Coordinates of C-alpha atoms in Angstrom, one line a residue:
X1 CA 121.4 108.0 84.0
X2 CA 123.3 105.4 86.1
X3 CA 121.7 103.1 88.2
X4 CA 123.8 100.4 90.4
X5 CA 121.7 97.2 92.0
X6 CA 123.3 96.3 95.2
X7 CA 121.7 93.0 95.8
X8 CA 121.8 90.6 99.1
X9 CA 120.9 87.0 98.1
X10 CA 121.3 83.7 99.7
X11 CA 119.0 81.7 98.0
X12 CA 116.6 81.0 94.3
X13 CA 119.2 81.4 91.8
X14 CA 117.0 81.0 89.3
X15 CA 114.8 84.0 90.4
X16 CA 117.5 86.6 90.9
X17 CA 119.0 85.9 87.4
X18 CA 115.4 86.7 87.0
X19 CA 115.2 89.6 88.8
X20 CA 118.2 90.8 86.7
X21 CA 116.8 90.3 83.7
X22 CA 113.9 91.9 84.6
X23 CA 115.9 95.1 85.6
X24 CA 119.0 95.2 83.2
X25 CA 118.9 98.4 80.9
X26 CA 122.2 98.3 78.4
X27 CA 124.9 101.4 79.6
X28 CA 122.3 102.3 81.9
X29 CA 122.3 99.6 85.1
X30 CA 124.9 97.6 86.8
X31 CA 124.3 95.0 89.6
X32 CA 126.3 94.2 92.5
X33 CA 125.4 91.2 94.4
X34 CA 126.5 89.5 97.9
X35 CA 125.8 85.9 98.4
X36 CA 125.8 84.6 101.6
X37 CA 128.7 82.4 102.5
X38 CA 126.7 80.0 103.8
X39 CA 125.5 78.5 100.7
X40 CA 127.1 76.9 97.6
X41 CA 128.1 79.9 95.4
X42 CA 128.6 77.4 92.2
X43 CA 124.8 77.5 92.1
X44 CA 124.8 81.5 91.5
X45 CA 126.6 81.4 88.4
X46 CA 125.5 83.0 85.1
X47 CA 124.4 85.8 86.6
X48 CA 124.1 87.9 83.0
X49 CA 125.1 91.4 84.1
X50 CA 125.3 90.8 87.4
X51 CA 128.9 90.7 89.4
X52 CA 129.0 88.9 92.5
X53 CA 131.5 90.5 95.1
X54 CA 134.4 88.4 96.2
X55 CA 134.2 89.5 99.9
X56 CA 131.2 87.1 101.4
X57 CA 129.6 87.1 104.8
X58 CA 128.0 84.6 106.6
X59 CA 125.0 86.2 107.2
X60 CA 123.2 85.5 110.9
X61 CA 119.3 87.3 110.8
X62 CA 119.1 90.2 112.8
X63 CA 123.3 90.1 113.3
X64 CA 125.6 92.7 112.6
X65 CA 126.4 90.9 109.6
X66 CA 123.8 91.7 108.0
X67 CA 125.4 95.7 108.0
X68 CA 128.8 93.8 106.8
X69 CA 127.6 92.9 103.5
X70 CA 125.9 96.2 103.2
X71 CA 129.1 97.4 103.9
X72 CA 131.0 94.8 101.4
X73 CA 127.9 95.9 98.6
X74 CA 129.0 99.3 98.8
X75 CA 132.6 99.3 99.0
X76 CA 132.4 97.4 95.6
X77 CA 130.0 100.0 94.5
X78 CA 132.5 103.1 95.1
X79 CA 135.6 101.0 94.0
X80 CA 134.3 100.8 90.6
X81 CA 134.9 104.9 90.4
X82 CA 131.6 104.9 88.2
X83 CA 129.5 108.2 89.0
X84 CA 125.9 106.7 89.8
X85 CA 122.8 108.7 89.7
X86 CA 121.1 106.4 92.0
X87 CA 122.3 103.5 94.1
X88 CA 119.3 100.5 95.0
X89 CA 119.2 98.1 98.0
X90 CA 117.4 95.2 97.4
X91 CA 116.8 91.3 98.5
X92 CA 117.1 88.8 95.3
X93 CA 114.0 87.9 96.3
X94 CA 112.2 91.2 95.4
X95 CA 110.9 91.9 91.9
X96 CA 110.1 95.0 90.0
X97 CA 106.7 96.2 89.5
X98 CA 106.7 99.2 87.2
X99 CA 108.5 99.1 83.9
X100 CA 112.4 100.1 83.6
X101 CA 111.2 103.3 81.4
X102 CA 108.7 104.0 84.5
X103 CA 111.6 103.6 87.2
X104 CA 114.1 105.5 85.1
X105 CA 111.7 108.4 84.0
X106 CA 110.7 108.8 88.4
X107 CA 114.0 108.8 89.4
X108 CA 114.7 111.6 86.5
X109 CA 112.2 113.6 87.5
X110 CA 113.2 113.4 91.5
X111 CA 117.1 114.1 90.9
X112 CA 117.9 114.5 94.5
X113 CA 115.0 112.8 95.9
X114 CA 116.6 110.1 98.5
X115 CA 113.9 107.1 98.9
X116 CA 114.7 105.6 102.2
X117 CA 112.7 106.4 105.3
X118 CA 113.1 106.8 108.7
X119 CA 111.8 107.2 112.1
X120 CA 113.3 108.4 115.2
X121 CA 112.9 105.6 117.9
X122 CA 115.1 107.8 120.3
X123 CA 112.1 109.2 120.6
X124 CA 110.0 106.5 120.7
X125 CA 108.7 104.5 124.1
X126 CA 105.8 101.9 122.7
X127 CA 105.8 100.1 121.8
X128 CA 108.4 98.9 124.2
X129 CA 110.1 96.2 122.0
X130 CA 111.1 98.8 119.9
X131 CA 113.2 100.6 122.5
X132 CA 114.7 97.1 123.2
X133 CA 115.9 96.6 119.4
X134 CA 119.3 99.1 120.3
X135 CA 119.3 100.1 124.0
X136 CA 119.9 96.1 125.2
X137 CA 122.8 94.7 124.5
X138 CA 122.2 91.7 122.3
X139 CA 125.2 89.4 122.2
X140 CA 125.8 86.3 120.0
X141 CA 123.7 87.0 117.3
X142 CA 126.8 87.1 115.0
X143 CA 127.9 83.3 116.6
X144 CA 129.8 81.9 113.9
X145 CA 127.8 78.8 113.6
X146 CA 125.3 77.0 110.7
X147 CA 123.4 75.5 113.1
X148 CA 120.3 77.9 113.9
X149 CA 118.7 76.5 116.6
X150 CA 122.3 76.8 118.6
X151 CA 122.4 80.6 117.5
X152 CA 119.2 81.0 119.0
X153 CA 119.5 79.0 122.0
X154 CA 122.1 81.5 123.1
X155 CA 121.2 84.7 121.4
X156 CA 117.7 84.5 122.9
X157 CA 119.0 83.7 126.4
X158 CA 121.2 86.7 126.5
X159 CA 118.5 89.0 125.7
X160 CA 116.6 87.3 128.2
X161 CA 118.9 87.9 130.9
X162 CA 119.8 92.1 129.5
X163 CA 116.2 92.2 130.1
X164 CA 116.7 91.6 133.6
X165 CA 120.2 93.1 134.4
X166 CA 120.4 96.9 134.6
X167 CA 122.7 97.6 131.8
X168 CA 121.3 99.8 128.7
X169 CA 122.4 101.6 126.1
X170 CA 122.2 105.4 125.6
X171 CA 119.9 106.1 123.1
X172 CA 121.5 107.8 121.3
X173 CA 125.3 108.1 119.9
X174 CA 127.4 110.7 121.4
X175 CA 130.4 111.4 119.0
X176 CA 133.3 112.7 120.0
X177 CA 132.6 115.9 118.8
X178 CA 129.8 116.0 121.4
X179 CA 127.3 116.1 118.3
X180 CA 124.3 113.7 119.3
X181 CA 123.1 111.3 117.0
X182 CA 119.4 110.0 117.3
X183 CA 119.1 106.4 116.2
X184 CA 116.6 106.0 112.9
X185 CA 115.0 102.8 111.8
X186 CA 113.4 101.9 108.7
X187 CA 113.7 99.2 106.1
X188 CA 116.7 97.8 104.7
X189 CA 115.3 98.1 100.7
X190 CA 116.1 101.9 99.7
X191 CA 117.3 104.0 97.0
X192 CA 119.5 106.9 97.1
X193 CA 122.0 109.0 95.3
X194 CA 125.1 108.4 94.5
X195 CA 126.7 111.3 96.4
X196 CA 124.2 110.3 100.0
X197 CA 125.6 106.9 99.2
X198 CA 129.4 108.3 99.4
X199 CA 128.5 110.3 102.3
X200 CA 127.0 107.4 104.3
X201 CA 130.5 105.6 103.9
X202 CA 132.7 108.3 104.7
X203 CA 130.8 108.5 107.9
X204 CA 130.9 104.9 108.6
X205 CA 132.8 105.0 111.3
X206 CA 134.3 102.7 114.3
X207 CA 131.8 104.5 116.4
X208 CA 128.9 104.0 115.0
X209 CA 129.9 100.2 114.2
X210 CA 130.3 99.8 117.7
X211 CA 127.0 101.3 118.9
X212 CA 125.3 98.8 116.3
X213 CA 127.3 95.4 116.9
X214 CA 125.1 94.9 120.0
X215 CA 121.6 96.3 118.7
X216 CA 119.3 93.9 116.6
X217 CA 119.0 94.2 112.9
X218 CA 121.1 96.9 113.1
X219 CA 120.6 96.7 108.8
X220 CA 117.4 98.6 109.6
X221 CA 119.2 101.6 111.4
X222 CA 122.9 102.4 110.7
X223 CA 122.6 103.7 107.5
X224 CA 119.6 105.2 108.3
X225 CA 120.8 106.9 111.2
X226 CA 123.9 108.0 109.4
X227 CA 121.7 109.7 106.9
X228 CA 118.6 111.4 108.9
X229 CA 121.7 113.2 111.4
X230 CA 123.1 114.6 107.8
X231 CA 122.1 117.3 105.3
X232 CA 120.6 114.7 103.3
X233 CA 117.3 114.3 105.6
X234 CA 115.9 117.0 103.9
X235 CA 115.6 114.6 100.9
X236 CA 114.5 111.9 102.5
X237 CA 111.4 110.6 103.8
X238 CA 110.9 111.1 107.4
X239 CA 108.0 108.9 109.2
X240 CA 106.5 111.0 112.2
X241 CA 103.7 109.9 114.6
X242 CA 103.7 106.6 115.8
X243 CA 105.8 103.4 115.3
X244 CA 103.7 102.5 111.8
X245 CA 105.5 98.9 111.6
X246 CA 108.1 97.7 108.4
X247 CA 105.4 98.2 106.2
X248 CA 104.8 101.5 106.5
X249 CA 108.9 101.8 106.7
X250 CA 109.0 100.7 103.4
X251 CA 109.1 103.2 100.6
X252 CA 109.6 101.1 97.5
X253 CA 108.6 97.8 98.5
X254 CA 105.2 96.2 98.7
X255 CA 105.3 93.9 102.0
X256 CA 102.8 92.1 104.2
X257 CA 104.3 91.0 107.5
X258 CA 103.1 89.1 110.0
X259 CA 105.7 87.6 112.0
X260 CA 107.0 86.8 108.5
X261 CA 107.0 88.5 105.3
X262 CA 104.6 86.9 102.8
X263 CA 105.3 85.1 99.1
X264 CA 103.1 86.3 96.6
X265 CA 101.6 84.2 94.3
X266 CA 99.1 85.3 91.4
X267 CA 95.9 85.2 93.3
X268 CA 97.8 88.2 95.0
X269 CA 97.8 90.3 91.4
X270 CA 94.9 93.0 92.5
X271 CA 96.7 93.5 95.9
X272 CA 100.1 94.2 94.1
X273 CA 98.9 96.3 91.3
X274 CA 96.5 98.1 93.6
X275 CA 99.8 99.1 95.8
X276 CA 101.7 101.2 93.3
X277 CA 104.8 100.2 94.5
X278 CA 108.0 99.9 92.4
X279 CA 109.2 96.6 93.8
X280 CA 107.2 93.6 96.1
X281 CA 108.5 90.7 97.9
X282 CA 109.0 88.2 98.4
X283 CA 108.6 86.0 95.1
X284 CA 110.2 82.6 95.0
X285 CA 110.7 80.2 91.9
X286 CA 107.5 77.8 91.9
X287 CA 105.4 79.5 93.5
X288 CA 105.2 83.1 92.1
X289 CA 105.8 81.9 88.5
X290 CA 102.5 82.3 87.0
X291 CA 102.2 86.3 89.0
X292 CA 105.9 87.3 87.3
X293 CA 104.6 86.4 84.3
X294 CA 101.7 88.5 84.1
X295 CA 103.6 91.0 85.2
X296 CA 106.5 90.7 83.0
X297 CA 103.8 91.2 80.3
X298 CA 102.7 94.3 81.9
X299 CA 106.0 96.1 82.1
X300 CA 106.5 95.2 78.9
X301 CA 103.6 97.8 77.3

């Protein structure tokens, strides 16, 4: 078995040499991780096993960056020419819940299981916001800038005014081919094989790129839309029924969200173990010491 760690971080050294501590198996795990170029990179080093990537993005929240490191995390992945059995997204702020020996032994017996889910919003008219995450044009999410508030000054008056000009999207991608691709969402922390992983970046195309540029947090649909129109759906976990929110997007991950997504701290231990989860976030150093500790000494039996 060979696992690679494609990690995003941009923030909490100290927990993500943490997290990949926590995680590191000798021959077995390798970790691939993209600071964002916003921040000082001399804090991330000493990374144990971990190699950070030399392409950096500077990553804008809900921007088409975010898909650009994806896309920078996985090209570093497949240039390495090592064969991986399985291939992890996750956020350095995320930490493991079950033991190595537990995630090694699940993904063993589930050799062609992909764990990344996804829901058809092309199909999907409430609630309405939805809909509005890809079929408005949302423009200067991706403004080369540090300063937030000026990001979101004009970000959020753009989509303001698409709301009230009659320009949309299709709904859908029409390749060239005249094939028609529904648009999938789901959440951004996944794990798949190494040969879906190879599949989604030989069909990474111009097209699709360009269909996601305008749509916000396009991280939570290219991929996934690139995978549920493929043979490899039938591996994968599609949500049907109605729009269940991240969390219940979120196959790996325990996550509570409300308008942000929740640090956990230790008075939160019967809530995680409860969830059976592999990973949770978000932990940060200071505050969900005392919980990573308990659970370090869990994984540990």
């Amino acid at each position: 078995m060979k696992i690679a760690y494609l990690i995003a971080a941009h923030t909490d050294p100290l927990h993500l040499r943490r997290l990949i501590s926590a995680l590191e198996i000798p021959e077995v795990t390798d970790f691939y991780i993209h600071i964002d170029k916003r921040v000082d990179i001399a804090a991330f080093t000493g990374l144990g096993g971990g190699k950070i990537i030399n392409k950096r993005v500077l990553v804008q929240w809900a921007g088409f960056s975010q898909c650009q490191y994806q896309k920078a995390l996985i090209d570093e992945c497949l240039a390495s020419n090592i064969e991986y059995d399985r291939v992890f997204f996750l956020s350095g702020l995320d930490y493991p819940l079950w033991s190595n020996n537990e995630i090694v032994e699940y993904l063993t017996e589930k050799p062609s299981k992909e764990l990344i889910c996804g829901f058809d919003i092309s199909a999907c008219f409430k609630p309405t916001k939805i809909r509005e995450k890809f079929i408005l044009y949302h423009f200067f999410r991706d403004m080369p800038t540090r300063n937030n508030q000026f990001k979101r000054l004009f970000s959020g008056s753009a989509r303001l005014l698409m709301r009230l000009l009659p320009f949309r999207k299709k709904p859908y991608i029409e390749l060239s081919s005249g094939k028609r691709m529904d648009i999938y969402m789901g959440s951004s922390w996944w794990c798949i094989t190494g040969g879906c992983l190879r599949f989604v970046r030989q069909n990474w195309t111009p097209q699709i790129e360009s269909y996601f540029k305008t749509c916000f947090a396009p991280d939570e649909m290219l991929i996934q839309t690139i995978i549920f129109n493929s043979p490899f759906k039938d591996n994968a976990i599609l949500y049907t029924g109605s729009y269940p929110g991240l969390v219940g997007l979120t196959p790996l991950h325990l996550i509570e969200y409300n308008g942000s997504i929740k640090v956990f701290n230790d008075a939160d231990l019967s809530m995680i173990e409860n969830s059976k989860k592999m990973f949770f976030r978000k932990a940060i150093s200071g505050v969900s010491d005392k919980l990573l500790d308990i659970i370090d000494s869990r994984r540990r039996i």
